[in-house]
């Protein structure tokens, strides 16, 4: 490119920018002569845009905070200051959290990068920038670098907390912990339901999580175990109103929960993981897996979009594997040829596993009688003939019948 070509290009871009300014339109920062755009001013516009789209306030706050923090520590004032080198230098200095003084985890650093890239993509859609300067920055490796692990609650630990975990000077929230463990709900989902959302009369056993309180922003039905139904009956006032909250108290923060556990003689954190609020949901998934509930059913009960999320984060695979050796699995009644014919008999769920060698092994897993009766109509009609697994549309049907699973499997 000659100097003349470059000058002509700059002249063209300058005229284009002047024309946009005369029309009251923003001038893309990549044009020659474009006015300098301050990052903080654009972040304010970004925040207003998210608020107008009715996104969750916590999501907006966390995203904006990460963008502002990253711009400050990297000394980025204008859009032109944002470079991959600046981010790499910050990441290479082992960044620490300003509030706690601890080193940021790989997952947290990735969240900073993703928040900034989401902001840059928004600027790109607005026509303010031509491309994302951080597009080719690679994320940190999180596998094997986890700093936040959770472990399941044992029956003895839950019983100990229910007996000795009463806080001395605050509302007694122990029943909330018990419900989190036996429903698999998230903390926010349990905090907000009203008695009008709970259906435990006339043989019904389910609760409704409203869309505004659900993580997926959709209304969801939650099956309830018989012991949970009995507990809710005992909790519900005689003169209850549909708009009354199920929990008339606020669940505490994680730090206070830790203090109350230690006061009860429990270990909050050890080398296997933490006992935070979400570990109760993790415990529910593991409890179901131990009792032989199929992965897809657990996925439906916990309302995950992807079964791999359920398998990776809501089961203790090591403990499940320790319960049976591989020889015992193949020799068990559920995997013998007599019990699992290849014609797809009713009441049997078929799953597929790809081994490291790439070979496809088809296993037939027998389920309990009550579970078979609940799922057989859909297993026989909803199987995908290509891979033998229920299609995603089956998950909605699994939710409807999952209370039967609790009736058959609960202790």
Coordinates of C-alpha atoms in Angstrom, one line a residue:
X1 CA 0.0 0.0 0.0
X2 CA 1.4 3.4 -1.0
X3 CA 1.2 6.5 1.0
X4 CA -1.3 7.9 -1.5
X5 CA -3.5 4.9 -1.0
X6 CA -3.4 5.3 2.7
X7 CA -4.1 9.0 2.5
X8 CA -7.1 8.4 0.3
X9 CA -8.4 5.7 2.7
X10 CA -8.1 8.1 5.6
X11 CA -9.8 10.9 3.7
X12 CA -12.7 8.5 2.8
X13 CA -13.1 7.4 6.5
X14 CA -12.9 10.9 7.7
X15 CA -15.7 12.0 5.4
X16 CA -17.7 8.9 6.5
X17 CA -17.3 9.8 10.1
X18 CA -18.3 13.4 9.6
X19 CA -21.5 12.3 7.8
X20 CA -22.4 9.9 10.6
X21 CA -21.9 12.7 13.2
X22 CA -24.1 15.0 11.2
X23 CA -26.9 12.4 11.3
X24 CA -26.4 12.0 15.0
X25 CA -25.1 8.4 14.7
X26 CA -22.2 6.8 16.5
X27 CA -18.9 6.8 14.6
X28 CA -17.1 3.4 14.6
X29 CA -13.8 3.7 16.5
X30 CA -12.0 1.9 13.7
X31 CA -12.6 4.8 11.3
X32 CA -9.7 7.3 10.8
X33 CA -10.4 10.5 12.8
X34 CA -13.1 8.9 14.9
X35 CA -13.6 10.5 18.3
X36 CA -12.0 8.7 21.3
X37 CA -14.5 6.5 23.1
X38 CA -14.1 6.0 26.8
X39 CA -14.6 2.5 28.0
X40 CA -16.5 3.4 31.2
X41 CA -18.9 5.5 29.2
X42 CA -19.6 2.6 26.9
X43 CA -19.9 0.2 29.8
X44 CA -22.7 2.5 31.2
X45 CA -24.5 2.1 27.9
X46 CA -24.0 -1.6 28.0
X47 CA -25.5 -1.8 31.5
X48 CA -28.5 0.2 30.5
X49 CA -29.0 -2.1 27.5
X50 CA -28.9 -5.2 29.7
X51 CA -31.3 -3.6 32.2
X52 CA -33.8 -2.7 29.4
X53 CA -33.7 -6.4 28.2
X54 CA -34.8 -7.5 31.7
X55 CA -31.8 -9.6 32.5
X56 CA -31.1 -10.6 36.0
X57 CA -29.7 -7.8 38.2
X58 CA -27.0 -10.1 39.7
X59 CA -25.9 -11.1 36.2
X60 CA -25.7 -7.5 35.1
X61 CA -23.8 -6.4 38.3
X62 CA -21.3 -9.2 38.1
X63 CA -20.6 -8.7 34.3
X64 CA -20.2 -4.9 34.6
X65 CA -18.0 -5.3 37.7
X66 CA -15.6 -7.7 35.9
X67 CA -15.4 -5.3 32.8
X68 CA -14.6 -2.3 35.0
X69 CA -12.1 -4.2 37.1
X70 CA -10.3 -5.6 34.0
X71 CA -10.2 -2.2 32.4
X72 CA -8.7 -0.7 35.6
X73 CA -6.0 -3.3 36.2
X74 CA -5.0 -3.4 32.5
X75 CA -4.9 0.4 32.3
X76 CA -7.5 0.5 29.5
X77 CA -9.2 3.9 29.3
X78 CA -10.1 4.1 25.6
X79 CA -11.2 1.4 23.2
X80 CA -8.0 1.6 21.4
X81 CA -6.1 0.5 24.6
X82 CA -7.7 -3.0 24.6
X83 CA -5.1 -5.5 23.3
X84 CA -4.5 -9.2 23.7
X85 CA -1.0 -8.3 25.0
X86 CA -2.5 -6.3 27.9
X87 CA -4.8 -9.1 28.9
X88 CA -2.0 -11.7 28.7
X89 CA 0.3 -9.5 30.8
X90 CA -2.4 -9.2 33.5
X91 CA -3.1 -12.9 33.5
X92 CA 0.6 -13.7 33.6
X93 CA 1.1 -11.7 36.8
X94 CA -1.1 -14.2 38.8
X95 CA -4.0 -11.8 39.6
X96 CA -5.5 -11.8 43.0
X97 CA -8.9 -10.9 44.3
X98 CA -9.0 -7.4 45.8
X99 CA -11.6 -8.4 48.4
X100 CA -10.0 -11.6 49.7
X101 CA -6.4 -11.2 48.6
X102 CA -6.4 -14.8 47.2
X103 CA -5.2 -15.8 43.8
X104 CA -7.9 -15.9 41.2
X105 CA -8.8 -19.4 39.9
X106 CA -8.6 -20.4 36.3
X107 CA -12.4 -20.4 36.1
X108 CA -12.6 -16.8 37.5
X109 CA -10.1 -15.5 35.0
X110 CA -12.1 -17.1 32.2
X111 CA -15.2 -15.3 33.5
X112 CA -13.3 -12.0 33.3
X113 CA -12.4 -12.8 29.7
X114 CA -15.9 -13.9 28.7
X115 CA -17.5 -10.8 30.3
X116 CA -15.1 -8.5 28.4
X117 CA -15.6 -10.4 25.1
X118 CA -19.4 -10.2 25.5
X119 CA -19.0 -6.4 26.0
X120 CA -16.8 -6.2 22.9
X121 CA -19.3 -8.3 20.8
X122 CA -22.0 -5.9 21.9
X123 CA -19.9 -3.0 20.7
X124 CA -19.4 -4.8 17.4
X125 CA -23.1 -5.3 16.9
X126 CA -23.7 -1.6 17.6
X127 CA -21.2 -0.7 14.9
X128 CA -18.8 1.0 17.3
X129 CA -15.9 -1.4 16.6
X130 CA -15.1 -3.5 13.6
X131 CA -13.7 -6.6 15.4
X132 CA -13.2 -8.0 18.8
X133 CA -9.5 -7.4 19.8
X134 CA -9.6 -10.3 22.2
X135 CA -11.2 -12.8 19.8
X136 CA -8.2 -15.1 19.6
X137 CA -7.2 -15.0 23.3
X138 CA -7.3 -18.5 24.6
X139 CA -9.0 -19.4 27.9
X140 CA -7.3 -20.9 30.9
X141 CA -7.3 -24.7 31.3
X142 CA -9.8 -25.4 34.1
X143 CA -9.5 -29.2 34.2
X144 CA -7.4 -30.2 37.1
X145 CA -7.2 -26.6 38.3
X146 CA -10.5 -26.5 40.2
X147 CA -10.5 -24.6 43.5
X148 CA -14.2 -25.0 44.3
X149 CA -15.2 -28.7 44.9
X150 CA -18.2 -30.0 46.7
X151 CA -18.8 -33.2 48.5
X152 CA -22.1 -34.9 49.4
X153 CA -23.6 -34.9 52.8
X154 CA -23.8 -38.2 54.6
X155 CA -27.0 -39.2 56.5
X156 CA -25.1 -38.8 59.8
X157 CA -23.8 -35.3 58.8
X158 CA -27.3 -34.1 57.9
X159 CA -28.8 -35.6 61.1
X160 CA -26.0 -33.9 63.2
X161 CA -26.7 -30.5 61.7
X162 CA -30.5 -30.9 62.2
X163 CA -29.8 -31.8 65.8
X164 CA -27.1 -29.3 66.8
X165 CA -27.0 -26.7 64.0
X166 CA -29.5 -24.2 65.4
X167 CA -28.1 -20.7 65.3
X168 CA -28.0 -19.0 68.7
X169 CA -29.2 -15.5 67.8
X170 CA -30.9 -15.8 64.4
X171 CA -33.9 -17.5 62.9
X172 CA -33.8 -21.3 62.9
X173 CA -33.3 -22.2 59.2
X174 CA -32.4 -25.9 59.7
X175 CA -35.7 -27.1 58.0
X176 CA -34.6 -25.2 54.9
X177 CA -31.4 -27.2 54.8
X178 CA -33.3 -30.4 55.1
X179 CA -35.6 -29.4 52.3
X180 CA -32.7 -28.4 50.0
X181 CA -31.2 -31.9 50.6
X182 CA -34.3 -33.8 49.9
X183 CA -35.7 -31.8 47.0
X184 CA -32.5 -30.9 45.1
X185 CA -33.7 -27.3 44.7
X186 CA -31.3 -24.4 44.4
X187 CA -31.2 -22.0 47.4
X188 CA -33.0 -19.2 45.6
X189 CA -35.6 -21.6 44.3
X190 CA -36.5 -22.7 47.8
X191 CA -36.4 -19.2 49.3
X192 CA -39.3 -17.8 47.1
X193 CA -42.1 -20.3 46.7
X194 CA -45.5 -19.6 48.2
X195 CA -47.9 -22.2 49.6
X196 CA -50.0 -21.7 46.4
X197 CA -47.1 -23.1 44.5
X198 CA -47.1 -26.4 46.5
X199 CA -49.6 -29.1 45.7
X200 CA -49.6 -31.8 48.5
X201 CA -53.3 -32.5 48.9
X202 CA -55.5 -35.2 47.4
X203 CA -52.5 -37.4 46.6
X204 CA -50.6 -34.7 44.8
X205 CA -46.8 -34.4 45.4
X206 CA -45.3 -31.6 43.4
X207 CA -44.3 -27.9 43.6
X208 CA -44.1 -25.2 41.0
X209 CA -41.0 -23.0 40.6
X210 CA -42.0 -19.8 38.9
X211 CA -40.1 -18.6 35.8
X212 CA -38.7 -15.5 37.6
X213 CA -37.1 -17.6 40.3
X214 CA -35.9 -20.5 38.1
X215 CA -32.4 -20.5 36.7
X216 CA -33.6 -21.4 33.3
X217 CA -36.3 -18.6 33.4
X218 CA -39.1 -21.1 32.7
X219 CA -41.8 -22.4 35.0
X220 CA -40.9 -25.9 36.2
X221 CA -42.6 -28.7 38.1
X222 CA -40.7 -30.4 40.9
X223 CA -41.7 -33.9 42.1
X224 CA -41.7 -34.3 45.9
X225 CA -40.8 -37.4 47.9
X226 CA -43.3 -38.8 50.4
X227 CA -41.1 -37.7 53.3
X228 CA -41.0 -34.1 51.9
X229 CA -44.8 -34.1 51.5
X230 CA -45.3 -35.2 55.1
X231 CA -42.8 -32.5 56.3
X232 CA -44.6 -29.8 54.3
X233 CA -47.9 -30.8 55.7
X234 CA -46.5 -30.4 59.2
X235 CA -45.0 -27.0 58.4
X236 CA -48.1 -25.5 56.7
X237 CA -50.2 -23.3 59.0
X238 CA -53.8 -24.3 59.6
X239 CA -55.0 -20.9 58.2
X240 CA -52.6 -20.6 55.3
X241 CA -52.9 -18.3 52.4
X242 CA -51.7 -19.1 48.9
X243 CA -49.5 -15.9 48.9
X244 CA -47.7 -16.9 52.1
X245 CA -44.1 -18.0 51.8
X246 CA -43.2 -21.6 52.5
X247 CA -40.1 -20.4 54.3
X248 CA -41.0 -17.5 56.6
X249 CA -37.3 -16.7 57.1
X250 CA -34.3 -15.9 55.0
X251 CA -31.6 -18.5 54.5
X252 CA -28.2 -17.2 55.7
X253 CA -25.1 -16.5 53.6
X254 CA -22.5 -19.1 53.0
X255 CA -20.1 -17.8 55.7
X256 CA -22.8 -18.0 58.4
X257 CA -23.7 -21.5 57.2
X258 CA -20.1 -22.5 57.6
X259 CA -20.0 -21.1 61.2
X260 CA -23.1 -23.0 62.1
X261 CA -21.8 -26.2 60.7
X262 CA -18.6 -25.9 62.7
X263 CA -20.5 -25.0 65.8
X264 CA -22.4 -28.3 65.3
X265 CA -19.1 -30.2 65.1
X266 CA -19.1 -30.7 61.4
X267 CA -16.2 -30.1 59.0
X268 CA -17.1 -27.5 56.4
X269 CA -14.1 -27.9 54.1
X270 CA -11.7 -30.8 53.6
X271 CA -9.6 -32.2 50.8
X272 CA -12.7 -33.7 49.1
X273 CA -14.7 -30.5 48.9
X274 CA -17.0 -28.0 50.7
X275 CA -20.4 -28.3 52.4
X276 CA -21.9 -25.1 50.9
X277 CA -25.5 -24.6 50.0
X278 CA -25.2 -26.0 46.5
X279 CA -23.6 -29.2 48.0
X280 CA -27.0 -30.1 49.2
X281 CA -28.3 -30.2 45.6
X282 CA -25.2 -32.2 44.7
X283 CA -26.0 -34.6 47.5
X284 CA -29.5 -35.1 46.1
X285 CA -28.2 -36.1 42.7
X286 CA -25.7 -38.5 44.2
X287 CA -28.3 -40.0 46.5
X288 CA -30.4 -40.8 43.4
X289 CA -27.5 -42.3 41.6
X290 CA -26.5 -44.6 44.5
X291 CA -30.1 -46.0 44.3
X292 CA -29.8 -46.9 40.7
X293 CA -31.9 -44.1 39.2
X294 CA -30.8 -43.7 35.5
X295 CA -28.7 -40.7 34.5
X296 CA -31.4 -39.3 32.2
X297 CA -34.0 -39.4 35.0
X298 CA -31.6 -37.7 37.4
X299 CA -31.0 -35.1 34.7
X300 CA -34.8 -34.5 34.4
X301 CA -35.2 -34.2 38.2
X302 CA -32.4 -31.7 38.6
X303 CA -33.5 -29.9 35.4
X304 CA -30.2 -29.9 33.6
X305 CA -30.0 -29.2 29.9
X306 CA -27.1 -31.6 29.3
X307 CA -26.7 -35.0 31.0
X308 CA -23.0 -34.5 31.1
X309 CA -23.5 -31.7 33.6
X310 CA -25.4 -34.1 35.8
X311 CA -22.7 -36.8 35.5
X312 CA -19.7 -34.4 36.0
X313 CA -20.9 -32.2 38.8
X314 CA -23.8 -33.9 40.7
X315 CA -22.5 -37.4 41.3
X316 CA -19.5 -38.8 43.2
X317 CA -18.3 -41.1 40.4
X318 CA -15.4 -42.5 42.6
X319 CA -17.8 -43.6 45.3
X320 CA -20.3 -45.0 42.7
X321 CA -17.5 -47.0 41.1
X322 CA -16.3 -48.3 44.5
X323 CA -19.7 -49.8 45.1
X324 CA -19.3 -52.4 42.4
X325 CA -16.4 -53.8 40.5
X326 CA -16.6 -54.1 36.7
X327 CA -17.0 -57.8 36.9
X328 CA -20.0 -57.4 39.3
X329 CA -21.6 -54.9 36.9
X330 CA -21.5 -57.4 34.0
X331 CA -22.5 -60.3 36.2
X332 CA -25.4 -58.4 37.8
X333 CA -28.9 -59.4 36.9
X334 CA -29.5 -56.1 35.1
X335 CA -26.9 -56.9 32.4
X336 CA -27.3 -60.6 31.8
X337 CA -28.6 -61.7 28.4
X338 CA -31.6 -63.3 30.0
X339 CA -32.8 -60.0 31.4
X340 CA -31.7 -57.7 28.6
X341 CA -32.7 -59.1 25.3
X342 CA -31.7 -57.1 22.2
X343 CA -35.3 -56.7 21.1
X344 CA -35.8 -53.8 23.5
X345 CA -38.2 -55.3 26.0
X346 CA -40.5 -52.9 27.9
X347 CA -39.2 -51.6 31.2
X348 CA -35.6 -51.6 30.1
X349 CA -33.6 -48.4 29.4
X350 CA -30.9 -48.7 26.8
X351 CA -27.8 -46.5 27.1
X352 CA -24.6 -46.3 25.0
X353 CA -21.1 -45.7 26.1
X354 CA -18.1 -44.9 23.8
X355 CA -14.9 -46.4 25.1
X356 CA -11.5 -44.8 24.7
X357 CA -10.8 -47.1 21.9
X358 CA -13.8 -45.8 20.0
X359 CA -15.8 -48.9 20.2
X360 CA -19.5 -48.6 20.9
X361 CA -20.8 -50.7 23.7
X362 CA -24.6 -51.0 24.2
X363 CA -25.7 -51.8 27.7
X364 CA -29.2 -52.7 28.8
X365 CA -29.9 -51.5 32.3
X366 CA -32.8 -53.0 34.2
X367 CA -34.8 -50.6 36.4
X368 CA -37.1 -51.2 39.3
X369 CA -40.7 -52.4 38.7
X370 CA -42.3 -49.1 39.7
X371 CA -39.8 -47.2 37.6
X372 CA -40.5 -49.5 34.7
X373 CA -44.2 -49.0 34.9
X374 CA -43.8 -45.2 34.9
X375 CA -41.4 -45.1 32.0
X376 CA -42.2 -48.1 29.8
X377 CA -44.8 -46.4 27.6
X378 CA -42.3 -43.7 26.7
X379 CA -39.3 -45.9 26.5
X380 CA -41.0 -48.1 23.9
X381 CA -42.4 -45.1 21.9
X382 CA -39.8 -42.4 22.4
X383 CA -36.5 -44.2 21.7
X384 CA -34.4 -42.8 19.0
X385 CA -33.7 -45.7 16.6
X386 CA -30.3 -44.3 15.7
X387 CA -28.6 -44.4 19.0
X388 CA -31.1 -46.1 21.3
X389 CA -31.3 -43.1 23.7
X390 CA -34.5 -41.2 24.6
X391 CA -34.7 -38.0 22.6
X392 CA -34.6 -34.6 24.4
X393 CA -38.3 -34.3 24.2
X394 CA -38.6 -37.3 26.5
X395 CA -37.2 -35.2 29.4
X396 CA -40.5 -33.3 29.8
X397 CA -42.3 -36.7 30.1
X398 CA -39.7 -37.9 32.6
X399 CA -40.4 -34.9 34.8
X400 CA -44.1 -35.6 34.9
X401 CA -43.5 -39.2 36.1
X402 CA -40.5 -38.6 38.2
X403 CA -42.6 -38.5 41.4
X404 CA -43.2 -42.2 40.9
X405 CA -39.5 -42.7 41.0
X406 CA -39.4 -41.1 44.4
X407 CA -42.3 -43.3 45.6
X408 CA -40.4 -46.4 44.5
X409 CA -36.9 -45.3 45.5
X410 CA -37.3 -43.2 48.7
X411 CA -36.5 -44.6 52.0

